[in-house]
Amino acid sequence: MSPDRSYLASGNEDTTIRIWSIDREKIVQTLREHTNRVWSVNFSPDGRLLASGSADYTIKLWDWQVGNCLKTLRGHHSWVWRVIFSPDGRTLASTSYDQTIKIWDVDTGACLNTLQGHTSPVIYADFSPDGKLLVSCEFAGIIKLWNPRLPKADQGSTGEYYRDIGEHSNSVWSVTFSNDGQWLVSASYDETIKIWSVETGECLQTFYGHQGPILNAKFTDDDRFIISVGVDRSLRVWDIQTGKCLHTLTEHSGLIYTLDVGNIRSPVLDSPKFIAFTGSLDETIKVWDLDAAKCIATWKSRRPYQGMQIHKMQGLTTAQKATLQALGAISNYGLGDS
């Protein structure tokens, strides 16, 4: 979501990025420069820039309102999973399947540092609200804290590594700071959500209830609740004080892998509303009124060649067929044609 909570950005398998107007519930901009699926998008703190990370190994910085790609950042050797601006907007962190985190200068596009220490692909990262710490997680289930601003002269053999926070028994797919910076919440393939103390690294609370791996979890603006989504196609609302699941919402027909949450003031949404946005493998974005515990809108973009349904393909590679499927030109059935 943009900082003013007027726009939502979504990355897509068809290599495009779409900007949605929340008030008008429509696509207002489509960005095309990546050559493989877009895994992550994030607005800068001032809302002027958009960063994107892709399976084409690159990061792009966009003037999203005009539709121009301003810079392409290269340096990762595999998929870029997550991009996140620092709170002051001067630097950008990226995580990758190549097991590293890179810190980039937004103005120049230069790579300022490469954080090494993870032993498996790094899935997610988040800056603390004051920008002094960075948290990251990996396939191996480890969560690490880093000091991204440590001067190079003070680096030890582990660079900016600060300490391990803890670990899950399976992959950790997201980890984010609370809005006051005191806690972390992590979502894992081990079907649990955990809250951690930033100061001590202690696990303070574990939430159970999802019927499958959990792919994303976030604190609400007031840090009173956690919202989570996962492979069981559900969005769940948790009361941190009691540990109870207050709502389980299940309208998606595919796993849910992205999530954003916030209080939104909008005439269309009969403001103010406590809103969540979820992105799913069913190719839709759903808008949830969490106060009323219901889905209030479903957004779906038409793919460039939706409905062509090409059959009897000859001589195409698996990758070429997958591209046609992402563009909507063939179905799963078409992928099996020879």
Short mmCIF file of C-alpha atoms in Angstrom, two decimals:
data_model
loop_
_atom_site.label_atom_id
_atom_site.label_comp_id
_atom_site.label_asym_id
_atom_site.label_seq_id
_atom_site.Cartn_x
_atom_site.Cartn_y
_atom_site.Cartn_z
CA MET A 1 0.00 0.00 0.00
CA SER A 2 1.15 3.56 -0.68
CA PRO A 3 1.92 5.61 2.45
CA ASP A 4 -1.22 7.72 1.98
CA ARG A 5 -3.20 4.48 1.57
CA SER A 6 -4.68 5.58 -1.73
CA TYR A 7 -2.98 3.01 -3.97
CA LEU A 8 -2.06 -0.67 -3.92
CA ALA A 9 0.70 -2.25 -6.01
CA SER A 10 0.68 -5.88 -7.10
CA GLY A 11 3.41 -7.96 -8.74
CA ASN A 12 2.38 -10.61 -11.21
CA GLU A 13 3.43 -13.86 -12.81
CA ASP A 14 3.05 -12.24 -16.24
CA THR A 15 6.07 -9.97 -15.41
CA THR A 16 3.94 -6.81 -14.96
CA ILE A 17 3.25 -4.58 -11.96
CA ARG A 18 -0.22 -3.11 -11.57
CA ILE A 19 -1.13 -0.03 -9.54
CA TRP A 20 -4.68 -0.03 -8.20
CA SER A 21 -6.63 2.98 -7.00
CA ILE A 22 -8.25 1.93 -3.72
CA ASP A 23 -10.99 4.56 -4.02
CA ARG A 24 -11.83 3.78 -7.64
CA GLU A 25 -11.15 0.03 -7.35
CA LYS A 26 -9.44 -0.03 -10.73
CA ILE A 27 -5.98 -0.32 -12.30
CA VAL A 28 -4.52 3.13 -12.96
CA GLN A 29 -1.02 2.13 -14.10
CA THR A 30 0.73 -0.96 -15.49
CA LEU A 31 4.53 -1.18 -15.37
CA ARG A 32 6.41 -3.40 -17.83
CA GLU A 33 10.19 -3.90 -17.75
CA HIS A 34 10.87 -7.16 -15.90
CA THR A 35 11.48 -10.34 -17.90
CA ASN A 36 10.27 -12.84 -15.30
CA ARG A 37 7.66 -12.92 -12.56
CA VAL A 38 7.60 -10.12 -10.01
CA TRP A 39 7.89 -11.42 -6.45
CA SER A 40 7.81 -8.19 -4.44
CA VAL A 41 6.76 -4.54 -4.73
CA ASN A 42 7.05 -1.72 -2.20
CA PHE A 43 6.40 2.02 -2.14
CA SER A 44 9.01 4.44 -0.79
CA PRO A 45 8.12 6.21 2.48
CA ASP A 46 7.27 9.42 0.60
CA GLY A 47 5.18 7.49 -1.93
CA ARG A 48 7.14 8.88 -4.87
CA LEU A 49 8.99 5.69 -5.88
CA LEU A 50 8.11 2.04 -6.24
CA ALA A 51 10.68 -0.77 -5.92
CA SER A 52 10.18 -4.22 -7.43
CA GLY A 53 12.07 -7.50 -7.09
CA SER A 54 11.86 -10.23 -9.69
CA ALA A 55 12.78 -13.76 -10.69
CA ASP A 56 14.86 -12.12 -13.44
CA TYR A 57 17.44 -11.44 -10.66
CA THR A 58 16.95 -7.65 -10.82
CA ILE A 59 15.48 -4.85 -8.74
CA LYS A 60 13.83 -1.92 -10.45
CA LEU A 61 13.05 1.57 -9.15
CA TRP A 62 10.04 3.24 -10.76
CA ASP A 63 8.41 6.62 -11.07
CA TRP A 64 5.15 4.72 -10.89
CA GLN A 65 2.87 7.69 -11.56
CA VAL A 66 4.54 8.42 -14.90
CA GLY A 67 5.24 4.74 -15.59
CA ASN A 68 9.02 5.05 -16.08
CA CYS A 69 11.71 2.67 -14.83
CA LEU A 70 14.36 4.95 -13.33
CA LYS A 71 17.02 2.40 -12.40
CA THR A 72 17.73 -1.31 -12.66
CA LEU A 73 19.83 -2.70 -9.81
CA ARG A 74 21.90 -5.78 -10.59
CA GLY A 75 24.03 -7.88 -8.26
CA HIS A 76 21.97 -10.81 -7.02
CA HIS A 77 22.69 -14.19 -8.59
CA SER A 78 19.18 -15.62 -8.24
CA TRP A 79 15.54 -14.61 -7.66
CA VAL A 80 14.92 -11.45 -5.68
CA TRP A 81 12.24 -12.31 -3.12
CA ARG A 82 11.69 -9.11 -1.17
CA VAL A 83 12.43 -5.40 -1.52
CA ILE A 84 11.88 -2.91 1.31
CA PHE A 85 12.81 0.77 1.71
CA SER A 86 14.42 2.02 4.91
CA PRO A 87 12.17 4.39 6.89
CA ASP A 88 14.12 7.44 5.70
CA GLY A 89 13.85 6.26 2.07
CA ARG A 90 17.58 6.61 1.41
CA THR A 91 18.39 2.89 1.19
CA LEU A 92 16.70 -0.26 -0.04
CA ALA A 93 17.16 -3.82 1.23
CA SER A 94 16.66 -6.86 -1.01
CA THR A 95 16.59 -10.56 -0.17
CA SER A 96 17.41 -13.34 -2.57
CA TYR A 97 17.44 -17.03 -3.28
CA ASP A 98 21.25 -16.58 -3.48
CA GLN A 99 21.26 -16.55 0.38
CA THR A 100 22.24 -12.87 0.69
CA ILE A 101 20.70 -9.53 1.60
CA LYS A 102 21.90 -6.45 -0.26
CA ILE A 103 21.66 -2.82 0.84
CA TRP A 104 21.34 -0.31 -2.01
CA ASP A 105 21.70 3.47 -2.27
CA VAL A 106 18.38 4.67 -3.71
CA ASP A 107 19.83 7.84 -5.27
CA THR A 108 22.81 6.26 -7.04
CA GLY A 109 21.69 2.63 -7.39
CA ALA A 110 25.01 1.48 -5.92
CA CYS A 111 25.18 -1.64 -3.75
CA LEU A 112 26.42 -0.38 -0.38
CA ASN A 113 26.73 -3.75 1.31
CA THR A 114 26.04 -7.47 1.03
CA LEU A 115 24.93 -9.15 4.24
CA GLN A 116 26.05 -12.77 4.42
CA GLY A 117 25.28 -15.32 7.09
CA HIS A 118 22.16 -17.14 6.02
CA THR A 119 22.69 -20.72 4.84
CA SER A 120 19.57 -21.03 2.69
CA PRO A 121 17.49 -18.70 0.48
CA VAL A 122 16.49 -15.47 2.27
CA ILE A 123 12.76 -14.99 1.85
CA TYR A 124 11.85 -11.82 3.71
CA ALA A 125 13.27 -8.77 5.48
CA ASP A 126 11.91 -5.75 7.31
CA PHE A 127 13.40 -2.56 8.75
CA SER A 128 12.67 -1.49 12.31
CA PRO A 129 10.58 1.71 12.52
CA ASP A 130 13.70 3.75 13.43
CA GLY A 131 15.76 2.13 10.65
CA LYS A 132 18.50 0.98 13.02
CA LEU A 133 17.84 -2.75 12.65
CA LEU A 134 16.95 -5.12 9.84
CA VAL A 135 15.34 -8.51 10.43
CA SER A 136 15.45 -11.37 7.93
CA CYS A 137 14.32 -14.99 7.64
CA GLU A 138 15.22 -17.99 5.51
CA PHE A 139 14.14 -21.39 4.23
CA ALA A 140 16.09 -23.09 7.04
CA GLY A 141 13.80 -21.49 9.65
CA ILE A 142 16.35 -19.04 11.09
CA ILE A 143 15.55 -15.40 11.92
CA LYS A 144 18.46 -12.94 12.06
CA LEU A 145 18.83 -9.34 13.20
CA TRP A 146 21.31 -7.05 11.45
CA ASN A 147 22.65 -3.54 11.90
CA PRO A 148 22.45 -2.21 8.32
CA ARG A 149 24.13 1.09 9.22
CA LEU A 150 27.30 -0.31 10.85
CA PRO A 151 30.36 1.49 9.37
CA LYS A 152 32.47 -0.72 7.14
CA ALA A 153 35.53 -0.11 9.34
CA ASP A 154 33.75 -1.77 12.25
CA GLN A 155 32.73 -4.90 10.40
CA GLY A 156 33.80 -8.22 11.81
CA SER A 157 33.89 -11.51 9.95
CA THR A 158 30.10 -11.57 9.92
CA GLY A 159 29.65 -8.00 8.61
CA GLU A 160 26.55 -6.34 10.03
CA TYR A 161 25.26 -9.50 11.69
CA TYR A 162 23.77 -8.64 15.08
CA ARG A 163 22.27 -11.84 16.46
CA ASP A 164 19.89 -14.72 15.83
CA ILE A 165 16.42 -14.11 17.20
CA GLY A 166 15.18 -17.69 17.08
CA GLU A 167 14.00 -20.38 14.75
CA HIS A 168 10.98 -22.30 13.60
CA SER A 169 10.98 -26.00 12.79
CA ASN A 170 10.41 -25.22 9.10
CA SER A 171 10.84 -22.35 6.63
CA VAL A 172 9.97 -18.85 7.82
CA TRP A 173 8.10 -16.97 5.08
CA SER A 174 7.72 -13.57 6.69
CA VAL A 175 8.98 -11.62 9.68
CA THR A 176 8.00 -8.02 10.49
CA PHE A 177 8.47 -5.49 13.26
CA SER A 178 5.63 -4.18 15.38
CA ASN A 179 4.88 -0.49 14.88
CA ASP A 180 6.54 0.37 18.21
CA GLY A 181 9.63 -1.66 17.25
CA GLN A 182 9.58 -3.85 20.37
CA TRP A 183 8.27 -7.11 18.87
CA LEU A 184 8.61 -9.27 15.80
CA VAL A 185 5.97 -11.53 14.29
CA SER A 186 7.01 -14.50 12.14
CA ALA A 187 4.96 -16.79 9.90
CA SER A 188 6.21 -20.28 9.14
CA TYR A 189 5.72 -23.43 7.13
CA ASP A 190 5.57 -25.23 10.50
CA GLU A 191 1.96 -23.88 10.74
CA THR A 192 2.71 -21.49 13.61
CA ILE A 193 2.95 -17.75 14.15
CA LYS A 194 5.38 -16.52 16.78
CA ILE A 195 5.91 -13.20 18.55
CA TRP A 196 9.48 -12.41 19.59
CA SER A 197 11.08 -9.81 21.84
CA VAL A 198 13.51 -7.68 19.82
CA GLU A 199 15.50 -6.84 22.96
CA THR A 200 15.99 -10.37 24.29
CA GLY A 201 15.24 -12.62 21.32
CA GLU A 202 12.80 -14.58 23.49
CA CYS A 203 9.70 -16.17 21.97
CA LEU A 204 6.83 -14.53 23.83
CA GLN A 205 3.85 -16.22 22.23
CA THR A 206 2.95 -18.92 19.69
CA PHE A 207 -0.33 -19.03 17.77
CA TYR A 208 -1.83 -22.26 16.43
CA GLY A 209 -4.85 -22.70 14.20
CA HIS A 210 -3.95 -22.57 10.51
CA GLN A 211 -4.44 -25.89 8.73
CA GLY A 212 -1.27 -25.62 6.70
CA PRO A 213 1.84 -23.49 6.17
CA ILE A 214 1.52 -19.78 7.00
CA LEU A 215 2.94 -17.44 4.38
CA ASN A 216 2.49 -13.96 5.85
CA ALA A 217 1.62 -12.27 9.15
CA LYS A 218 1.49 -8.61 10.14
CA PHE A 219 0.66 -6.46 13.14
CA THR A 220 -2.24 -4.05 12.90
CA ASP A 221 -1.51 -0.33 13.21
CA ASP A 222 -2.20 -0.35 16.97
CA ASP A 223 -0.19 -3.57 17.59
CA ARG A 224 -3.24 -5.16 19.27
CA PHE A 225 -3.93 -7.79 16.62
CA ILE A 226 -2.10 -10.00 14.14
CA ILE A 227 -3.45 -10.76 10.67
CA SER A 228 -2.19 -13.94 8.97
CA VAL A 229 -2.70 -15.79 5.68
CA GLY A 230 -1.53 -19.09 4.28
CA VAL A 231 -1.83 -22.23 2.23
CA ASP A 232 -5.18 -23.16 3.83
CA ARG A 233 -6.72 -20.22 1.87
CA SER A 234 -7.76 -18.43 5.05
CA LEU A 235 -7.20 -14.99 6.53
CA ARG A 236 -7.18 -15.06 10.31
CA VAL A 237 -7.41 -12.29 12.92
CA TRP A 238 -5.66 -12.93 16.25
CA ASP A 239 -6.01 -11.09 19.55
CA ILE A 240 -2.47 -10.72 20.91
CA GLN A 241 -3.57 -10.27 24.52
CA THR A 242 -5.67 -13.45 24.67
CA GLY A 243 -3.96 -15.47 21.95
CA LYS A 244 -7.36 -16.34 20.46
CA CYS A 245 -8.32 -16.41 16.80
CA LEU A 246 -11.21 -13.95 16.49
CA HIS A 247 -12.09 -14.48 12.82
CA THR A 248 -11.33 -17.02 10.09
CA LEU A 249 -12.24 -15.73 6.62
CA THR A 250 -12.17 -18.15 3.69
CA GLU A 251 -13.29 -16.72 0.36
CA HIS A 252 -10.17 -17.28 -1.73
CA SER A 253 -10.06 -20.44 -3.86
CA GLY A 254 -6.25 -20.63 -3.84
CA LEU A 255 -3.49 -20.22 -1.29
CA ILE A 256 -2.93 -16.65 -0.03
CA TYR A 257 0.65 -15.45 -0.20
CA THR A 258 0.55 -11.65 0.16
CA LEU A 259 -1.00 -9.38 2.76
CA ASP A 260 -1.26 -5.70 3.63
CA VAL A 261 -3.19 -4.17 6.50
CA GLY A 262 -4.19 -0.68 7.56
CA ASN A 263 -6.85 1.76 8.67
CA ILE A 264 -8.12 3.46 5.53
CA ARG A 265 -10.10 6.67 5.13
CA SER A 266 -12.02 6.50 1.87
CA PRO A 267 -15.48 7.62 0.71
CA VAL A 268 -15.86 4.43 -1.31
CA LEU A 269 -15.14 2.28 1.75
CA ASP A 270 -17.43 4.32 4.04
CA SER A 271 -14.40 5.43 6.05
CA PRO A 272 -12.70 4.86 8.32
CA LYS A 273 -12.29 1.13 7.90
CA PHE A 274 -9.94 -1.49 9.28
CA ILE A 275 -8.94 -3.06 5.97
CA ALA A 276 -6.79 -5.95 4.75
CA PHE A 277 -5.73 -6.70 1.18
CA THR A 278 -4.80 -10.26 0.20
CA GLY A 279 -3.25 -11.65 -2.98
CA SER A 280 -3.88 -15.27 -3.92
CA LEU A 281 -2.90 -18.00 -6.32
CA ASP A 282 -6.52 -17.75 -7.55
CA GLU A 283 -5.33 -14.58 -9.37
CA THR A 284 -7.48 -12.20 -7.33
CA ILE A 285 -6.93 -9.47 -4.77
CA LYS A 286 -9.57 -9.40 -2.06
CA VAL A 287 -10.43 -6.41 0.11
CA TRP A 288 -11.57 -7.28 3.64
CA ASP A 289 -13.44 -5.18 6.17
CA LEU A 290 -11.92 -6.65 9.31
CA ASP A 291 -14.31 -4.83 11.67
CA ALA A 292 -17.24 -6.53 9.95
CA ALA A 293 -15.23 -9.72 9.24
CA LYS A 294 -16.25 -9.92 5.59
CA CYS A 295 -14.89 -9.55 2.06
CA ILE A 296 -16.12 -6.27 0.55
CA ALA A 297 -14.47 -6.41 -2.89
CA THR A 298 -12.65 -8.74 -5.27
CA TRP A 299 -10.25 -7.32 -7.85
CA LYS A 300 -9.04 -9.30 -10.84
CA SER A 301 -7.07 -8.01 -13.81
CA ARG A 302 -7.50 -9.40 -17.27
CA ARG A 303 -4.30 -10.92 -18.60
CA PRO A 304 -3.00 -9.67 -21.99
CA TYR A 305 -4.18 -12.71 -24.00
CA GLN A 306 -6.92 -13.96 -21.69
CA GLY A 307 -9.20 -16.50 -23.34
CA MET A 308 -7.24 -17.22 -26.52
CA GLN A 309 -6.94 -20.90 -25.49
CA ILE A 310 -4.24 -21.92 -27.97
CA HIS A 311 -4.03 -25.69 -28.52
CA LYS A 312 -1.94 -28.16 -30.52
CA MET A 313 1.34 -26.35 -29.90
CA GLN A 314 4.43 -27.76 -31.56
CA GLY A 315 8.08 -27.29 -30.67
CA LEU A 316 7.70 -25.00 -27.64
CA THR A 317 9.85 -25.43 -24.56
CA THR A 318 8.32 -25.81 -21.09
CA ALA A 319 9.39 -22.25 -20.28
CA GLN A 320 7.71 -20.88 -23.40
CA LYS A 321 4.50 -22.73 -22.57
CA ALA A 322 4.61 -21.40 -19.01
CA THR A 323 4.94 -17.84 -20.36
CA LEU A 324 1.89 -18.32 -22.58
CA GLN A 325 -0.04 -19.64 -19.60
CA ALA A 326 0.94 -16.60 -17.49
CA LEU A 327 -0.32 -14.33 -20.29
CA GLY A 328 -3.65 -16.17 -20.35
CA ALA A 329 -3.21 -17.59 -23.86
CA ILE A 330 -3.34 -21.25 -22.80
CA SER A 331 -4.91 -23.23 -19.99
CA ASN A 332 -3.40 -25.98 -17.87
CA TYR A 333 -4.80 -28.32 -20.49
CA GLY A 334 -2.92 -26.42 -23.18
CA LEU A 335 0.33 -26.97 -21.29
CA GLY A 336 -0.12 -30.69 -21.79
CA ASP A 337 -0.56 -30.42 -25.55
CA SER A 338 2.23 -31.63 -27.77
#
